[in-house]
């Protein structure tokens, strides 16, 4: 596999600070719970919450939609739930990538039933080509048309998550 740089660490950090400033302004003085969708969003989440200038609670969920391949099975399961109650709080779902949209739509649906004040979605990458369900990403980092990308939390068969930048994965012929 070859890696081609798409978003450098510096670019990601700068964009994350911009998103953090916007979110801080929008939720100033409001009760906010930031929800990290494991595992891919873990690194982005850690940087994003540290760029917020407002108080936020942090929680984690774990879903599964891919099984070591570049193609989604379309099947989403919810294997680790939140621990913090979200009733009467604003919820910010933090994703590394929205691709088909199935994962975040499912999560949103599950969380809506718990009567939060609102649910917003922040995704570092809003990837359009394979979208199957309409999803409003309120805080997109980068909008991408196509391509399989790795790094900064994103994996291919559990590899490349630790890379500080984001790269396009190109298979060797
Ligand atoms: C990835 C990513 C999103 C989801 C997006 O997670 O982190 O949660 O897929 O894809 P979708 O919009 O097509 O549903 P993945 O299931 O690969 O798990 P991981 O975060 O542990 O890598």
PDB file of C-alpha atoms and ligand atoms in Angstrom:
ATOM      1  CA  UNK A   1       0.000   0.000   0.000  1.00  0.00           C
ATOM      2  CA  UNK A   2       1.194   3.541  -0.773  1.00  0.00           C
ATOM      3  CA  UNK A   3       0.261   6.612   1.229  1.00  0.00           C
ATOM      4  CA  UNK A   4      -0.312  10.015  -0.332  1.00  0.00           C
ATOM      5  CA  UNK A   5      -0.561  13.007   2.014  1.00  0.00           C
ATOM      6  CA  UNK A   6      -3.960  14.713   1.977  1.00  0.00           C
ATOM      7  CA  UNK A   7      -4.148  16.751   5.201  1.00  0.00           C
ATOM      8  CA  UNK A   8      -0.978  17.525   7.113  1.00  0.00           C
ATOM      9  CA  UNK A   9      -0.827  17.523  10.889  1.00  0.00           C
ATOM     10  CA  UNK A  10      -0.468  21.330  10.839  1.00  0.00           C
ATOM     11  CA  UNK A  11      -3.543  21.747   8.637  1.00  0.00           C
ATOM     12  CA  UNK A  12      -5.601  19.424  10.844  1.00  0.00           C
ATOM     13  CA  UNK A  13      -4.525  21.289  13.988  1.00  0.00           C
ATOM     14  CA  UNK A  14      -5.423  24.655  12.469  1.00  0.00           C
ATOM     15  CA  UNK A  15      -8.829  23.425  11.286  1.00  0.00           C
ATOM     16  CA  UNK A  16      -9.511  21.787  14.661  1.00  0.00           C
ATOM     17  CA  UNK A  17      -8.834  25.102  16.423  1.00  0.00           C
ATOM     18  CA  UNK A  18     -11.314  26.817  14.083  1.00  0.00           C
ATOM     19  CA  UNK A  19     -13.963  24.200  14.813  1.00  0.00           C
ATOM     20  CA  UNK A  20     -13.276  24.482  18.542  1.00  0.00           C
ATOM     21  CA  UNK A  21     -13.743  28.245  18.416  1.00  0.00           C
ATOM     22  CA  UNK A  22     -17.073  27.907  16.548  1.00  0.00           C
ATOM     23  CA  UNK A  23     -18.384  25.248  18.901  1.00  0.00           C
ATOM     24  CA  UNK A  24     -17.305  27.289  21.938  1.00  0.00           C
ATOM     25  CA  UNK A  25     -19.205  30.294  20.605  1.00  0.00           C
ATOM     26  CA  UNK A  26     -22.340  28.305  19.759  1.00  0.00           C
ATOM     27  CA  UNK A  27     -22.523  26.498  23.124  1.00  0.00           C
ATOM     28  CA  UNK A  28     -21.284  29.277  25.391  1.00  0.00           C
ATOM     29  CA  UNK A  29     -22.922  28.896  28.841  1.00  0.00           C
ATOM     30  CA  UNK A  30     -24.915  25.843  27.701  1.00  0.00           C
ATOM     31  CA  UNK A  31     -24.665  22.307  29.137  1.00  0.00           C
ATOM     32  CA  UNK A  32     -22.665  20.356  26.530  1.00  0.00           C
ATOM     33  CA  UNK A  33     -21.725  16.681  26.343  1.00  0.00           C
ATOM     34  CA  UNK A  34     -19.125  15.786  23.700  1.00  0.00           C
ATOM     35  CA  UNK A  35     -19.432  12.172  22.564  1.00  0.00           C
ATOM     36  CA  UNK A  36     -16.447  10.459  20.971  1.00  0.00           C
ATOM     37  CA  UNK A  37     -17.276   7.635  18.552  1.00  0.00           C
ATOM     38  CA  UNK A  38     -14.550   5.054  19.140  1.00  0.00           C
ATOM     39  CA  UNK A  39     -12.107   4.155  17.891  1.00  0.00           C
ATOM     40  CA  UNK A  40     -11.479   6.339  14.880  1.00  0.00           C
ATOM     41  CA  UNK A  41     -12.463   9.666  16.444  1.00  0.00           C
ATOM     42  CA  UNK A  42     -10.296   9.267  19.553  1.00  0.00           C
ATOM     43  CA  UNK A  43      -7.371  11.361  18.333  1.00  0.00           C
ATOM     44  CA  UNK A  44      -9.499  14.101  16.777  1.00  0.00           C
ATOM     45  CA  UNK A  45     -11.679  14.165  19.898  1.00  0.00           C
ATOM     46  CA  UNK A  46      -8.660  14.639  22.178  1.00  0.00           C
ATOM     47  CA  UNK A  47      -7.503  17.626  20.133  1.00  0.00           C
ATOM     48  CA  UNK A  48     -10.987  19.083  19.627  1.00  0.00           C
ATOM     49  CA  UNK A  49     -12.000  19.123  23.308  1.00  0.00           C
ATOM     50  CA  UNK A  50      -8.689  20.778  24.182  1.00  0.00           C
ATOM     51  CA  UNK A  51      -9.471  23.525  21.679  1.00  0.00           C
ATOM     52  CA  UNK A  52     -12.785  24.347  23.414  1.00  0.00           C
ATOM     53  CA  UNK A  53     -12.903  27.382  25.678  1.00  0.00           C
ATOM     54  CA  UNK A  54     -16.144  26.227  27.333  1.00  0.00           C
ATOM     55  CA  UNK A  55     -16.921  23.527  29.865  1.00  0.00           C
ATOM     56  CA  UNK A  56     -17.895  20.191  28.382  1.00  0.00           C
ATOM     57  CA  UNK A  57     -18.534  16.704  29.671  1.00  0.00           C
ATOM     58  CA  UNK A  58     -16.883  13.898  27.742  1.00  0.00           C
ATOM     59  CA  UNK A  59     -18.216  10.452  26.952  1.00  0.00           C
ATOM     60  CA  UNK A  60     -17.490   7.583  24.562  1.00  0.00           C
ATOM     61  CA  UNK A  61     -19.476   5.156  22.437  1.00  0.00           C
ATOM     62  CA  UNK A  62     -18.358   2.279  20.294  1.00  0.00           C
ATOM     63  CA  UNK A  63     -20.034   1.079  17.131  1.00  0.00           C
ATOM     64  CA  UNK A  64     -18.933  -1.241  14.395  1.00  0.00           C
ATOM     65  CA  UNK A  65     -19.664  -1.051  10.689  1.00  0.00           C
ATOM     66  CA  UNK A  66     -16.537  -2.210   8.895  1.00  0.00           C
ATOM     67  CA  UNK A  67     -14.767  -5.550   9.186  1.00  0.00           C
ATOM     68  CA  UNK A  68     -11.206  -5.019   8.034  1.00  0.00           C
ATOM     69  CA  UNK A  69     -12.105  -3.936   4.534  1.00  0.00           C
ATOM     70  CA  UNK A  70     -12.504  -0.737   2.552  1.00  0.00           C
ATOM     71  CA  UNK A  71     -16.185  -1.422   1.948  1.00  0.00           C
ATOM     72  CA  UNK A  72     -18.943  -0.936   4.490  1.00  0.00           C
ATOM     73  CA  UNK A  73     -21.222  -3.890   5.104  1.00  0.00           C
ATOM     74  CA  UNK A  74     -24.020  -1.471   5.876  1.00  0.00           C
ATOM     75  CA  UNK A  75     -24.490  -3.219   9.205  1.00  0.00           C
ATOM     76  CA  UNK A  76     -24.154  -1.078  12.314  1.00  0.00           C
ATOM     77  CA  UNK A  77     -24.081  -2.340  15.876  1.00  0.00           C
ATOM     78  CA  UNK A  78     -23.813  -0.361  19.118  1.00  0.00           C
ATOM     79  CA  UNK A  79     -21.396  -2.139  21.441  1.00  0.00           C
ATOM     80  CA  UNK A  80     -20.473   0.454  24.085  1.00  0.00           C
ATOM     81  CA  UNK A  81     -23.069   2.893  25.344  1.00  0.00           C
ATOM     82  CA  UNK A  82     -22.633   6.321  26.927  1.00  0.00           C
ATOM     83  CA  UNK A  83     -22.375   6.610  30.695  1.00  0.00           C
ATOM     84  CA  UNK A  84     -23.404  10.254  31.198  1.00  0.00           C
ATOM     85  CA  UNK A  85     -27.151  11.116  31.106  1.00  0.00           C
ATOM     86  CA  UNK A  86     -27.915  13.576  28.279  1.00  0.00           C
ATOM     87  CA  UNK A  87     -31.471  14.617  29.137  1.00  0.00           C
ATOM     88  CA  UNK A  88     -31.713  18.431  29.067  1.00  0.00           C
ATOM     89  CA  UNK A  89     -28.166  18.799  27.735  1.00  0.00           C
ATOM     90  CA  UNK A  90     -26.785  19.608  24.309  1.00  0.00           C
ATOM     91  CA  UNK A  91     -24.957  16.723  22.659  1.00  0.00           C
ATOM     92  CA  UNK A  92     -22.070  17.032  20.229  1.00  0.00           C
ATOM     93  CA  UNK A  93     -21.300  13.777  18.410  1.00  0.00           C
ATOM     94  CA  UNK A  94     -17.641  13.768  17.358  1.00  0.00           C
ATOM     95  CA  UNK A  95     -16.719  11.538  14.420  1.00  0.00           C
ATOM     96  CA  UNK A  96     -13.495  11.159  12.478  1.00  0.00           C
ATOM     97  CA  UNK A  97     -15.444  10.501   9.264  1.00  0.00           C
ATOM     98  CA  UNK A  98     -19.015  10.377   8.011  1.00  0.00           C
ATOM     99  CA  UNK A  99     -19.039   8.118   4.962  1.00  0.00           C
ATOM    100  CA  UNK A 100     -22.285   6.244   4.206  1.00  0.00           C
ATOM    101  CA  UNK A 101     -23.785   8.110   7.168  1.00  0.00           C
ATOM    102  CA  UNK A 102     -25.222   4.901   8.635  1.00  0.00           C
ATOM    103  CA  UNK A 103     -23.158   4.952  11.854  1.00  0.00           C
ATOM    104  CA  UNK A 104     -23.883   8.522  12.857  1.00  0.00           C
ATOM    105  CA  UNK A 105     -27.549   8.276  11.844  1.00  0.00           C
ATOM    106  CA  UNK A 106     -27.965   5.225  14.039  1.00  0.00           C
ATOM    107  CA  UNK A 107     -26.221   6.915  16.952  1.00  0.00           C
ATOM    108  CA  UNK A 108     -28.284  10.055  16.534  1.00  0.00           C
ATOM    109  CA  UNK A 109     -31.472   7.991  16.495  1.00  0.00           C
ATOM    110  CA  UNK A 110     -30.485   6.159  19.703  1.00  0.00           C
ATOM    111  CA  UNK A 111     -29.534   9.374  21.510  1.00  0.00           C
ATOM    112  CA  UNK A 112     -32.629  11.308  20.390  1.00  0.00           C
ATOM    113  CA  UNK A 113     -34.779   8.924  22.425  1.00  0.00           C
ATOM    114  CA  UNK A 114     -33.014  10.158  25.583  1.00  0.00           C
ATOM    115  CA  UNK A 115     -34.441  13.675  25.246  1.00  0.00           C
ATOM    116  CA  UNK A 116     -31.346  15.851  24.896  1.00  0.00           C
ATOM    117  CA  UNK A 117     -31.904  19.556  24.194  1.00  0.00           C
ATOM    118  CA  UNK A 118     -30.162  19.159  20.836  1.00  0.00           C
ATOM    119  CA  UNK A 119     -27.814  16.886  18.914  1.00  0.00           C
ATOM    120  CA  UNK A 120     -25.098  18.295  16.653  1.00  0.00           C
ATOM    121  CA  UNK A 121     -22.524  16.434  14.611  1.00  0.00           C
ATOM    122  CA  UNK A 122     -18.866  17.344  14.217  1.00  0.00           C
ATOM    123  CA  UNK A 123     -16.853  15.234  11.770  1.00  0.00           C
ATOM    124  CA  UNK A 124     -13.282  15.886  10.768  1.00  0.00           C
ATOM    125  CA  UNK A 125     -14.003  14.394   7.333  1.00  0.00           C
ATOM    126  CA  UNK A 126     -17.386  14.696   5.630  1.00  0.00           C
ATOM    127  CA  UNK A 127     -17.047  12.245   2.731  1.00  0.00           C
ATOM    128  CA  UNK A 128     -19.795  12.441   0.150  1.00  0.00           C
ATOM    129  CA  UNK A 129     -19.370   9.752  -2.506  1.00  0.00           C
ATOM    130  CA  UNK A 130     -20.911   6.791  -0.690  1.00  0.00           C
ATOM    131  CA  UNK A 131     -23.550   8.594   1.390  1.00  0.00           C
ATOM    132  CA  UNK A 132     -26.621   6.372   1.826  1.00  0.00           C
ATOM    133  CA  UNK A 133     -28.640   8.408   4.303  1.00  0.00           C
ATOM    134  CA  UNK A 134     -28.954  12.163   4.480  1.00  0.00           C
ATOM    135  CA  UNK A 135     -26.898  13.510   7.389  1.00  0.00           C
ATOM    136  CA  UNK A 136     -26.396  17.120   8.423  1.00  0.00           C
ATOM    137  CA  UNK A 137     -22.804  17.559   9.591  1.00  0.00           C
ATOM    138  CA  UNK A 138     -22.986  20.840  11.517  1.00  0.00           C
ATOM    139  CA  UNK A 139     -19.240  21.146  12.042  1.00  0.00           C
ATOM    140  CA  UNK A 140     -17.303  19.583   9.152  1.00  0.00           C
ATOM    141  CA  UNK A 141     -13.518  19.735   9.197  1.00  0.00           C
ATOM    142  CA  UNK A 142     -12.851  18.865   5.565  1.00  0.00           C
ATOM    143  CA  UNK A 143     -15.333  17.880   2.861  1.00  0.00           C
ATOM    144  CA  UNK A 144     -14.028  15.081   0.661  1.00  0.00           C
ATOM    145  CA  UNK A 145     -15.647  13.612  -2.440  1.00  0.00           C
ATOM    146  CA  UNK A 146     -13.988  10.181  -2.568  1.00  0.00           C
ATOM    147  CA  UNK A 147     -11.007   8.022  -1.636  1.00  0.00           C
ATOM    148  CA  UNK A 148     -10.023   5.709   1.205  1.00  0.00           C
ATOM    149  CA  UNK A 149      -8.088   7.636   3.818  1.00  0.00           C
ATOM    150  CA  UNK A 150      -6.042   6.653   6.856  1.00  0.00           C
ATOM    151  CA  UNK A 151      -4.147   8.318   9.687  1.00  0.00           C
ATOM    152  CA  UNK A 152      -5.047  10.606  12.613  1.00  0.00           C
ATOM    153  CA  UNK A 153      -7.286   7.872  14.031  1.00  0.00           C
ATOM    154  CA  UNK A 154      -8.514   6.442  10.731  1.00  0.00           C
ATOM    155  CA  UNK A 155      -7.439   2.881  10.012  1.00  0.00           C
ATOM    156  CA  UNK A 156      -7.177   0.251   7.358  1.00  0.00           C
ATOM    157  CA  UNK A 157      -7.441  -3.152   9.101  1.00  0.00           C
ATOM    158  CA  UNK A 158      -6.350  -1.436  12.363  1.00  0.00           C
ATOM    159  CA  UNK A 159      -3.198   0.012  10.790  1.00  0.00           C
ATOM    160  CA  UNK A 160      -2.125   3.644  10.323  1.00  0.00           C
ATOM    161  CA  UNK A 161      -4.259   5.152  13.131  1.00  0.00           C
ATOM    162  CA  UNK A 162      -1.190   6.646  14.826  1.00  0.00           C
ATOM    163  CA  UNK A 163      -0.052   8.748  11.854  1.00  0.00           C
ATOM    164  CA  UNK A 164      -0.204  12.476  12.699  1.00  0.00           C
ATOM    165  CA  UNK A 165      -1.547  13.427   9.258  1.00  0.00           C
ATOM    166  CA  UNK A 166      -4.242  12.009   6.978  1.00  0.00           C
ATOM    167  CA  UNK A 167      -3.228  10.085   3.870  1.00  0.00           C
ATOM    168  CA  UNK A 168      -4.972   8.581   0.874  1.00  0.00           C
ATOM    169  CA  UNK A 169      -4.398   4.837   0.706  1.00  0.00           C
ATOM    170  CA  UNK A 170      -3.400   3.719  -2.771  1.00  0.00           C
ATOM    171  CA  UNK A 171      -3.135  -0.003  -3.501  1.00  0.00           C
ATOM    172  CA  UNK A 172      -0.125  -1.161  -5.504  1.00  0.00           C
ATOM    173  CA  UNK A 173      -0.953  -2.726  -8.856  1.00  0.00           C
TER     174      UNK A 173
HETATM  175  C1  LIG B   1     -15.702   4.431  10.942  1.00  0.00           C
HETATM  176  C2  LIG B   1     -15.731   5.875  11.393  1.00  0.00           C
HETATM  177  C3  LIG B   1     -17.192   6.141  11.573  1.00  0.00           C
HETATM  178  C4  LIG B   1     -17.843   5.242  10.544  1.00  0.00           C
HETATM  179  C5  LIG B   1     -18.217   6.051   9.345  1.00  0.00           C
HETATM  180  O1  LIG B   1     -15.725   3.624  12.054  1.00  0.00           O
HETATM  181  O2  LIG B   1     -15.016   6.059  12.580  1.00  0.00           O
HETATM  182  O3  LIG B   1     -17.641   5.798  12.862  1.00  0.00           O
HETATM  183  O4  LIG B   1     -16.887   4.261  10.173  1.00  0.00           O
HETATM  184  O5  LIG B   1     -18.751   5.243   8.343  1.00  0.00           O
HETATM  185  P1  LIG B   1     -20.247   5.300   7.869  1.00  0.00           P
HETATM  186  O6  LIG B   1     -20.634   6.736   7.716  1.00  0.00           O
HETATM  187  O7  LIG B   1     -20.179   4.578   6.536  1.00  0.00           O
HETATM  188  O8  LIG B   1     -21.099   4.578   8.848  1.00  0.00           O
HETATM  189  P2  LIG B   1     -15.393   2.062  12.011  1.00  0.00           P
HETATM  190  O9  LIG B   1     -16.669   1.292  12.052  1.00  0.00           O
HETATM  191  O10 LIG B   1     -14.455   1.766  10.883  1.00  0.00           O
HETATM  192  O11 LIG B   1     -14.694   1.800  13.395  1.00  0.00           O
HETATM  193  P3  LIG B   1     -13.390   2.511  14.016  1.00  0.00           P
HETATM  194  O12 LIG B   1     -13.788   3.937  14.303  1.00  0.00           O
HETATM  195  O13 LIG B   1     -13.142   1.733  15.251  1.00  0.00           O
HETATM  196  O14 LIG B   1     -12.278   2.418  13.009  1.00  0.00           O
END
